[in-house]
Tab-separated table of C-alpha atoms and ligand atoms in Angstrom:
chain	number	residue	atom	x	y	z
A	1	MET	CA	21.358	6.833	-4.061
A	2	GLN	CA	19.019	7.883	-6.870
A	3	GLU	CA	21.067	9.639	-9.561
A	4	PRO	CA	19.740	13.050	-10.684
A	5	GLN	CA	18.645	13.756	-14.286
A	6	GLN	CA	20.908	16.755	-14.825
A	7	HIS	CA	24.465	17.625	-13.863
A	8	GLN	CA	26.816	20.584	-14.102
A	9	ILE	CA	29.685	20.918	-16.582
A	10	TRP	CA	32.344	23.593	-17.072
A	11	THR	CA	33.067	24.254	-20.743
A	12	LEU	CA	35.672	26.456	-22.417
A	13	ALA	CA	33.968	29.699	-23.443
A	14	ALA	CA	36.953	31.693	-24.763
A	15	ARG	CA	40.709	31.353	-25.298
A	16	PRO	CA	42.296	33.212	-22.363
A	17	GLN	CA	44.373	36.275	-23.128
A	18	GLY	CA	47.101	36.429	-20.497
A	19	MET	CA	45.891	35.465	-17.033
A	20	VAL	CA	42.829	33.200	-17.066
A	21	LYS	CA	39.514	34.855	-16.207
A	22	HIS	CA	36.188	33.538	-14.934
A	23	THR	CA	34.574	34.476	-18.250
A	24	ASP	CA	36.917	32.141	-20.151
A	25	PHE	CA	34.738	29.304	-18.822
A	26	ARG	CA	30.990	28.654	-18.770
A	27	LEU	CA	29.006	26.577	-16.265
A	28	GLN	CA	26.242	24.616	-17.973
A	29	SER	CA	23.523	22.269	-16.868
A	30	SER	CA	23.140	19.189	-19.043
A	31	PRO	CA	21.273	15.854	-19.013
A	32	ILE	CA	23.301	12.991	-17.548
A	33	PRO	CA	24.180	10.797	-20.548
A	34	ALA	CA	22.818	7.277	-20.928
A	35	CYS	CA	25.276	4.430	-20.366
A	36	ARG	CA	25.529	2.109	-23.369
A	37	ASP	CA	27.184	-1.286	-23.954
A	38	GLY	CA	30.911	-1.152	-23.252
A	39	GLN	CA	30.590	2.025	-21.163
A	40	ILE	CA	30.592	3.138	-17.533
A	41	LEU	CA	28.901	6.134	-15.953
A	42	VAL	CA	31.045	7.741	-13.264
A	43	ARG	CA	29.915	10.127	-10.530
A	44	VAL	CA	32.909	12.435	-10.289
A	45	HIS	CA	33.827	13.286	-6.705
A	46	TYR	CA	37.096	15.227	-6.947
A	47	VAL	CA	38.684	17.107	-9.859
A	48	SER	CA	42.415	17.799	-9.984
A	49	ILE	CA	43.187	21.496	-10.555
A	50	ASP	CA	46.468	21.607	-12.462
A	51	PRO	CA	48.730	24.339	-13.870
A	52	ALA	CA	48.694	22.359	-17.131
A	53	MET	CA	45.077	23.418	-17.617
A	54	ARG	CA	46.386	26.836	-18.627
A	55	GLY	CA	48.242	25.287	-21.558
A	56	TRP	CA	45.344	23.025	-22.496
A	57	VAL	CA	43.074	26.023	-23.188
A	58	ASN	CA	45.448	27.532	-25.739
A	59	GLU	CA	44.797	26.837	-29.390
A	60	GLY	CA	46.805	24.084	-31.094
A	61	THR	CA	48.693	21.061	-29.912
A	62	THR	CA	51.718	20.770	-27.648
A	63	TYR	CA	52.179	17.364	-26.007
A	64	ILE	CA	48.381	17.078	-26.059
A	65	LYS	CA	45.674	18.682	-28.203
A	66	GLY	CA	44.154	21.913	-26.881
A	67	VAL	CA	40.586	21.861	-25.524
A	68	GLU	CA	38.090	22.900	-28.214
A	69	LEU	CA	35.951	25.989	-27.633
A	70	GLY	CA	32.623	24.852	-26.186
A	71	ALA	CA	34.017	21.484	-25.057
A	72	THR	CA	34.035	20.182	-21.481
A	73	MET	CA	37.127	21.439	-19.684
A	74	ARG	CA	39.723	18.667	-19.504
A	75	ALA	CA	40.747	17.459	-16.041
A	76	PHE	CA	42.070	14.444	-14.181
A	77	ALA	CA	39.516	13.317	-11.634
A	78	VAL	CA	38.450	10.521	-9.303
A	79	GLY	CA	34.964	9.191	-8.878
A	80	GLU	CA	32.716	6.194	-8.459
A	81	VAL	CA	31.104	3.915	-11.040
A	82	VAL	CA	27.324	4.323	-10.702
A	83	GLU	CA	26.364	2.296	-13.781
A	84	SER	CA	28.420	-0.268	-15.694
A	85	LYS	CA	27.925	-1.989	-19.026
A	86	HIS	CA	31.655	-2.756	-19.193
A	87	SER	CA	33.172	-6.136	-18.264
A	88	LYS	CA	36.110	-4.616	-16.344
A	89	PHE	CA	34.130	-2.402	-13.942
A	90	VAL	CA	31.308	-2.917	-11.453
A	91	VAL	CA	29.061	-0.414	-9.725
A	92	GLY	CA	30.839	0.937	-6.642
A	93	ASN	CA	34.358	0.791	-8.134
A	94	PHE	CA	36.358	3.915	-7.442
A	95	VAL	CA	38.121	5.031	-10.614
A	96	SER	CA	40.524	7.696	-11.829
A	97	GLY	CA	40.863	9.149	-15.314
A	98	MET	CA	40.435	12.199	-17.512
A	99	PHE	CA	36.800	12.778	-16.589
A	100	GLY	CA	36.768	16.565	-17.059
A	101	VAL	CA	35.316	19.302	-14.879
A	102	GLN	CA	31.821	17.872	-14.556
A	103	GLN	CA	29.721	15.918	-12.082
A	104	TYR	CA	29.124	12.809	-14.206
A	105	ALA	CA	31.274	11.318	-16.954
A	106	LEU	CA	30.726	8.573	-19.482
A	107	SER	CA	33.717	6.410	-20.435
A	108	ASP	CA	34.557	3.367	-22.539
A	109	GLY	CA	37.229	2.492	-19.953
A	110	THR	CA	40.201	3.748	-21.979
A	111	GLY	CA	42.824	5.190	-19.636
A	112	ILE	CA	40.639	4.511	-16.593
A	113	GLU	CA	42.229	2.924	-13.515
A	114	ILE	CA	40.478	1.259	-10.599
A	115	VAL	CA	41.490	3.013	-7.373
A	116	HIS	CA	41.714	0.934	-4.206
A	117	ALA	CA	40.362	3.488	-1.753
A	118	ALA	CA	38.506	2.498	1.410
A	119	SER	CA	35.850	5.190	0.900
A	120	ALA	CA	35.108	8.240	-1.237
A	121	ASP	CA	36.670	10.442	1.463
A	122	ALA	CA	40.005	8.705	0.836
A	123	LEU	CA	40.035	9.571	-2.879
A	124	PRO	CA	41.876	12.951	-2.972
A	125	VAL	CA	45.353	11.480	-2.464
A	126	PHE	CA	44.822	9.423	-5.639
A	127	ILE	CA	44.960	12.632	-7.693
A	128	GLY	CA	47.759	13.980	-5.483
A	129	ALA	CA	50.789	12.108	-4.192
A	130	LEU	CA	49.424	8.763	-5.427
A	131	GLY	CA	48.297	10.249	-8.727
A	132	MET	CA	49.669	12.331	-11.574
A	133	PRO	CA	51.643	14.915	-9.511
A	134	GLY	CA	53.278	12.215	-7.383
A	135	MET	CA	54.121	10.241	-10.506
A	136	THR	CA	55.707	13.340	-12.044
A	137	ALA	CA	57.823	13.896	-8.939
A	138	TYR	CA	58.875	10.262	-8.665
A	139	TRP	CA	59.937	9.640	-12.242
A	140	GLY	CA	61.186	13.168	-12.772
A	141	LEU	CA	63.601	12.950	-9.878
A	142	LEU	CA	64.651	9.316	-10.308
A	143	ASP	CA	64.500	8.689	-14.054
A	144	LYS	CA	65.351	12.187	-15.320
A	145	GLY	CA	67.311	13.615	-12.379
A	146	HIS	CA	69.243	10.374	-11.701
A	147	VAL	CA	69.523	11.463	-8.092
A	148	LYS	CA	72.150	9.800	-5.876
A	149	GLU	CA	72.654	9.604	-2.124
A	150	GLY	CA	74.597	12.520	-0.688
A	151	GLU	CA	73.718	14.919	-3.517
A	152	THR	CA	72.156	18.359	-3.126
A	153	VAL	CA	68.679	18.645	-4.632
A	154	LEU	CA	66.938	21.977	-5.219
A	155	VAL	CA	63.254	22.161	-6.137
A	156	SER	CA	61.066	25.167	-6.938
A	157	GLY	CA	57.325	25.256	-6.264
A	158	ALA	CA	58.459	23.170	-3.308
A	159	ALA	CA	55.314	23.452	-1.180
A	160	GLY	CA	53.077	22.400	-4.068
A	161	ALA	CA	51.757	19.069	-5.303
A	162	VAL	CA	54.808	18.002	-7.323
A	163	GLY	CA	57.512	19.916	-5.447
A	164	SER	CA	56.603	18.645	-1.977
A	165	VAL	CA	56.891	15.041	-3.166
A	166	VAL	CA	60.167	15.724	-5.014
A	167	GLY	CA	61.766	17.104	-1.836
A	168	GLN	CA	60.558	14.245	0.323
A	169	ILE	CA	61.785	11.573	-2.108
A	170	ALA	CA	65.153	13.330	-2.228
A	171	ASN	CA	65.226	13.160	1.595
A	172	ILE	CA	64.377	9.474	1.554
A	173	LYS	CA	67.233	8.932	-0.928
A	174	GLY	CA	69.682	10.561	1.500
A	175	CYS	CA	70.111	13.903	-0.266
A	176	ARG	CA	70.431	17.424	1.087
A	177	THR	CA	67.147	19.072	0.072
A	178	ILE	CA	66.462	22.725	-0.550
A	179	GLY	CA	63.041	24.093	-1.446
A	180	ILE	CA	62.028	27.386	-3.030
A	181	ALA	CA	58.539	28.615	-2.101
A	182	GLY	CA	56.596	31.842	-1.656
A	183	GLY	CA	56.112	33.089	1.911
A	184	THR	CA	57.218	32.262	5.442
A	185	GLU	CA	54.363	29.851	6.147
A	186	LYS	CA	55.172	27.619	3.177
A	187	CYS	CA	58.910	27.771	3.901
A	188	ALA	CA	58.368	26.824	7.569
A	189	TYR	CA	56.192	23.906	6.420
A	190	LEU	CA	59.026	22.630	4.227
A	191	THR	CA	61.667	22.559	6.960
A	192	ARG	CA	59.490	21.759	9.998
A	193	GLU	CA	57.004	19.280	8.574
A	194	LEU	CA	58.496	17.850	5.390
A	195	GLY	CA	62.123	17.532	6.503
A	196	PHE	CA	63.728	19.850	3.925
A	197	ASP	CA	67.203	20.951	5.043
A	198	ALA	CA	66.625	24.538	3.889
A	199	ALA	CA	63.893	26.665	2.370
A	200	ILE	CA	64.228	29.889	0.408
A	201	ASP	CA	61.376	32.396	0.259
A	202	TYR	CA	61.692	33.799	-3.257
A	203	LYS	CA	59.357	36.654	-2.372
A	204	ALA	CA	61.647	37.848	0.422
A	205	GLU	CA	65.225	37.346	-0.748
A	206	ASN	CA	67.497	37.308	-3.756
A	207	LEU	CA	67.341	33.784	-5.153
A	208	VAL	CA	70.890	33.570	-6.526
A	209	GLU	CA	72.282	34.485	-3.112
A	210	GLY	CA	69.772	32.376	-1.216
A	211	ILE	CA	70.644	29.258	-3.221
A	212	ARG	CA	74.384	29.947	-2.841
A	213	ARG	CA	73.984	30.195	0.919
A	214	ALA	CA	71.884	27.020	1.157
A	215	ALA	CA	74.065	25.049	-1.290
A	216	PRO	CA	77.635	26.354	-0.993
A	217	GLY	CA	78.955	23.320	-2.880
A	218	GLY	CA	76.464	23.824	-5.700
A	219	VAL	CA	73.260	22.076	-6.772
A	220	ASP	CA	73.519	18.544	-8.191
A	221	VAL	CA	69.879	18.210	-9.240
A	222	TYR	CA	67.563	21.130	-9.888
A	223	PHE	CA	63.890	20.198	-10.362
A	224	ASP	CA	62.216	23.159	-12.049
A	225	ASN	CA	58.496	23.815	-11.652
A	226	VAL	CA	58.659	27.576	-12.139
A	227	GLY	CA	60.976	28.616	-15.001
A	228	GLY	CA	61.896	32.261	-15.748
A	229	ASP	CA	64.156	34.017	-13.234
A	230	THR	CA	63.955	31.047	-10.854
A	231	LEU	CA	65.506	28.760	-13.461
A	232	ASP	CA	68.253	31.318	-14.098
A	233	ALA	CA	69.039	31.565	-10.367
A	234	ALA	CA	69.328	27.784	-10.141
A	235	LEU	CA	71.538	27.579	-13.253
A	236	ALA	CA	73.880	30.128	-11.642
A	237	ASN	CA	74.434	27.662	-8.786
A	238	LEU	CA	74.941	24.331	-10.548
A	239	ALA	CA	77.586	21.872	-9.357
A	240	ARG	CA	79.759	19.982	-11.814
A	241	GLY	CA	77.791	17.197	-13.522
A	242	ALA	CA	74.426	18.714	-12.503
A	243	ARG	CA	71.121	17.525	-13.891
A	244	VAL	CA	68.314	20.021	-14.471
A	245	VAL	CA	64.835	18.506	-14.755
A	246	ILE	CA	62.396	20.800	-16.552
A	247	CYS	CA	58.999	19.801	-15.244
A	248	GLY	CA	57.093	23.050	-15.679
A	249	ALA	CA	57.321	26.834	-15.841
A	250	ILE	CA	54.298	28.146	-13.978
A	251	SER	CA	55.692	31.689	-13.868
A	252	GLN	CA	55.442	31.761	-17.677
A	253	TYR	CA	52.093	30.123	-18.475
A	254	ASN	CA	50.062	33.327	-18.647
A	255	ASN	CA	52.569	35.233	-20.817
A	256	ALA	CA	50.868	37.122	-23.631
A	257	ASN	CA	51.918	39.550	-26.353
A	258	GLU	CA	50.279	42.934	-26.932
A	259	SER	CA	47.424	41.322	-28.875
A	260	GLY	CA	46.727	38.933	-26.028
A	261	GLU	CA	48.098	35.906	-27.914
A	262	PRO	CA	50.102	33.381	-25.852
A	263	ALA	CA	53.751	34.445	-25.746
A	264	PRO	CA	56.694	32.062	-25.371
A	265	PRO	CA	58.334	31.557	-21.994
A	266	GLN	CA	61.353	33.635	-21.038
A	267	GLY	CA	64.344	31.500	-21.994
A	268	PRO	CA	67.278	30.901	-19.671
A	269	LYS	CA	69.928	33.617	-19.787
A	270	ASN	CA	72.361	31.548	-17.775
A	271	TYR	CA	72.370	28.563	-20.093
A	272	MET	CA	76.168	28.624	-20.544
A	273	LYS	CA	76.327	27.341	-16.938
A	274	ILE	CA	75.258	23.997	-18.394
A	275	VAL	CA	78.497	24.026	-20.365
A	276	THR	CA	80.796	25.021	-17.517
A	277	ALA	CA	79.057	22.584	-15.136
A	278	ARG	CA	79.142	19.779	-17.760
A	279	GLY	CA	75.459	19.464	-16.953
A	280	VAL	CA	72.365	18.159	-18.710
A	281	ILE	CA	68.823	19.448	-19.041
A	282	ASN	CA	66.064	16.835	-19.195
A	283	GLY	CA	62.370	17.378	-19.814
A	284	ILE	CA	59.629	15.181	-18.375
A	285	ILE	CA	56.073	14.547	-19.541
A	286	VAL	CA	54.311	12.379	-16.994
A	287	LEU	CA	52.064	10.759	-19.622
A	288	ASP	CA	55.139	8.787	-20.760
A	289	TYR	CA	55.150	6.984	-17.393
A	290	PHE	CA	51.485	5.996	-17.088
A	291	ASP	CA	52.249	2.391	-18.006
A	292	ARG	CA	54.535	2.234	-14.938
A	293	ALA	CA	51.852	3.524	-12.554
A	294	SER	CA	51.720	0.467	-10.298
A	295	GLU	CA	55.489	0.494	-9.722
A	296	PHE	CA	55.436	4.138	-8.637
A	297	ARG	CA	52.240	3.827	-6.594
A	298	SER	CA	53.332	0.845	-4.518
A	299	GLN	CA	56.577	2.650	-3.600
A	300	ILE	CA	54.859	5.932	-2.668
A	301	GLN	CA	52.178	4.023	-0.733
A	302	GLU	CA	54.898	2.185	1.203
A	303	TRP	CA	56.594	5.487	2.124
A	304	ILE	CA	53.265	7.034	3.197
A	305	SER	CA	52.423	3.988	5.355
A	306	ALA	CA	55.898	4.056	6.921
A	307	GLY	CA	55.452	7.742	7.828
A	308	LYS	CA	58.311	8.765	5.537
A	309	LEU	CA	56.191	10.790	3.131
A	310	THR	CA	53.540	13.339	4.111
A	311	THR	CA	50.723	14.338	1.786
A	312	LYS	CA	48.673	17.498	1.847
A	313	GLU	CA	45.554	18.270	-0.127
A	314	HIS	CA	43.885	21.664	-0.431
A	315	ILE	CA	40.224	21.025	-1.177
A	316	VAL	CA	37.925	23.706	-2.588
A	317	HIS	CA	34.226	22.835	-2.331
A	318	ASN	CA	31.519	23.289	-4.970
A	319	ILE	CA	31.843	22.860	-8.734
A	320	GLU	CA	30.883	26.529	-9.201
A	321	GLN	CA	34.299	27.483	-7.808
A	322	PHE	CA	36.288	26.016	-10.746
A	323	PRO	CA	37.630	29.277	-12.298
A	324	SER	CA	38.446	30.721	-8.860
A	325	ALA	CA	40.263	27.520	-7.929
A	326	LEU	CA	42.311	27.580	-11.136
A	327	LEU	CA	43.373	31.170	-10.435
A	328	MET	CA	44.578	30.161	-6.957
A	329	LEU	CA	47.458	28.220	-8.560
A	330	PHE	CA	48.812	31.311	-10.290
A	331	ARG	CA	48.440	33.439	-7.148
A	332	GLY	CA	50.171	30.888	-4.920
A	333	GLU	CA	46.998	30.564	-2.832
A	334	ASN	CA	46.991	26.772	-2.783
A	335	PHE	CA	48.820	24.991	-0.001
A	336	GLY	CA	49.267	21.392	-1.115
A	337	LYS	CA	47.623	19.575	-4.005
A	338	LEU	CA	44.696	21.703	-5.215
A	339	ILE	CA	41.481	19.733	-5.647
A	340	LEU	CA	37.895	20.703	-6.415
A	341	LYS	CA	35.115	18.673	-4.795
A	342	VAL	CA	32.338	18.561	-7.387
A	343	SER	CA	29.775	16.108	-5.940
B	1	NAP	N1	55.799	17.844	-17.024
B	1	NAP	C1	54.773	17.213	-16.472
B	1	NAP	O1	54.402	16.118	-16.885
B	1	NAP	C2	54.079	17.876	-15.335
B	1	NAP	C3	53.101	17.191	-14.577
B	1	NAP	C4	52.530	17.844	-13.478
B	1	NAP	C5	52.887	19.153	-13.177
B	1	NAP	N2	53.809	19.769	-13.959
B	1	NAP	C6	54.253	21.134	-13.639
B	1	NAP	O2	54.748	21.141	-12.315
B	1	NAP	C7	54.602	22.437	-11.775
B	1	NAP	C8	53.940	22.339	-10.408
B	1	NAP	O3	52.617	21.827	-10.569
B	1	NAP	P1	51.740	21.488	-9.290
B	1	NAP	O4	50.529	20.787	-9.766
B	1	NAP	O5	52.608	20.844	-8.271
B	1	NAP	O6	51.307	22.933	-8.773
B	1	NAP	P2	51.487	23.506	-7.305
B	1	NAP	O7	52.953	23.669	-7.066
B	1	NAP	O8	50.708	22.688	-6.355
B	1	NAP	O9	50.810	24.929	-7.407
B	1	NAP	C9	51.373	25.952	-8.136
B	1	NAP	C10	52.342	26.800	-7.268
B	1	NAP	O10	53.229	27.482	-8.142
B	1	NAP	C11	53.715	28.610	-7.488
B	1	NAP	N3	53.677	29.770	-8.396
B	1	NAP	C12	52.623	30.270	-9.056
B	1	NAP	N4	52.990	31.329	-9.807
B	1	NAP	C13	54.318	31.500	-9.585
B	1	NAP	C14	55.294	32.431	-10.059
B	1	NAP	N5	54.958	33.415	-10.918
B	1	NAP	N6	56.563	32.321	-9.612
B	1	NAP	C15	56.902	31.357	-8.748
B	1	NAP	N7	56.042	30.422	-8.269
B	1	NAP	C16	54.765	30.511	-8.684
B	1	NAP	C17	52.816	28.881	-6.282
B	1	NAP	O11	53.539	28.513	-5.118
B	1	NAP	P3	54.285	29.648	-4.228
B	1	NAP	O12	53.261	30.111	-3.248
B	1	NAP	O13	55.419	28.905	-3.634
B	1	NAP	O14	54.667	30.740	-5.185
B	1	NAP	C18	51.672	27.901	-6.501
B	1	NAP	O15	51.101	27.471	-5.289
B	1	NAP	C19	53.832	23.265	-12.795
B	1	NAP	O16	54.759	24.006	-13.578
B	1	NAP	C20	53.186	22.205	-13.657
B	1	NAP	O17	52.889	22.660	-14.953
B	1	NAP	C21	54.392	19.173	-15.023
């Protein structure tokens, strides 16, 4: 295929105040850059739409530096090498990396992995269950949650990219699994298709009571994707020796003060439950596990092949849809790993 001269790029136009808006981003047309010695040119097929993007567009540095105003919006993505002047890659290799929200990306190979997909159509799972979200679930539950057979595991955001994998791994490990999700359709999916033992619709019932009913003996591992009141409800139901894994706090990412500046997340009110439960709270940043990618991927791949782990991707078509797709995460409109097809 003849590569075009120009491609489309989403850049950061403004620092969002509260909930992200379309006008915080700008779609630009730009010449496709020339590939020089030691570089590869990648045609990006699929971009991962992640809650973390909301933090990346704030000013300053947290675990990673914020995106500069005017810069290409940061994103994990998968694509295909269309030109290579790098000894490690050949044209036709499928690759994953931080390519950004754009149709073509130039790279010196740093942080880029070759993806063993049969075709471009098979790429989405490599930014889902076999990619960063799956890695977060795997190491978060096993290395931070120290989950053991027979325990009760509760996960919020359970129908999403990370949460759905957490629950299924807990099942595989012989745990009782309880998911928290928004709406009857997502809750039915958890129990009927993913094998969760119970699902709680946080939009329809009181969470403290719902968790107590589903886990009368208490929660041994709580994997938190949501934060805020959801975290408090889980803390109220901890079993003795519980582990709480703080993975994310999506309910808090758009918090802003009266001037529109980012405001801190609501802290846990029930934190003394950690004391009475003799529990621990552990945080996870998936970047710390990237050097163990092959270990995680071969295990997840084995479970997928054996029919023990189901994956679901929600694909939005057309690069122009990027801001709308990002908003879907905060409205609970994605069902499975949210992905943008860009070329
Ligand atoms: N620490 C790390 O290294 C790391 C890595 C990856 C992801 N994460 C975190 O993991 C979490 C899940 O990420 P993901 O990629 O798997 O996203 P996701 O669950 O696929 O999508 C986000 C989901 O969050 C739920 N949600 C949105 N706003 C909410 C609110 N106010 N209250 C309750 N639920 C809300 C919605 O589901 P419902 O319809 O069920 O409400 C939505 O579909 C995020 O907090 C993310 O930041 C952390």
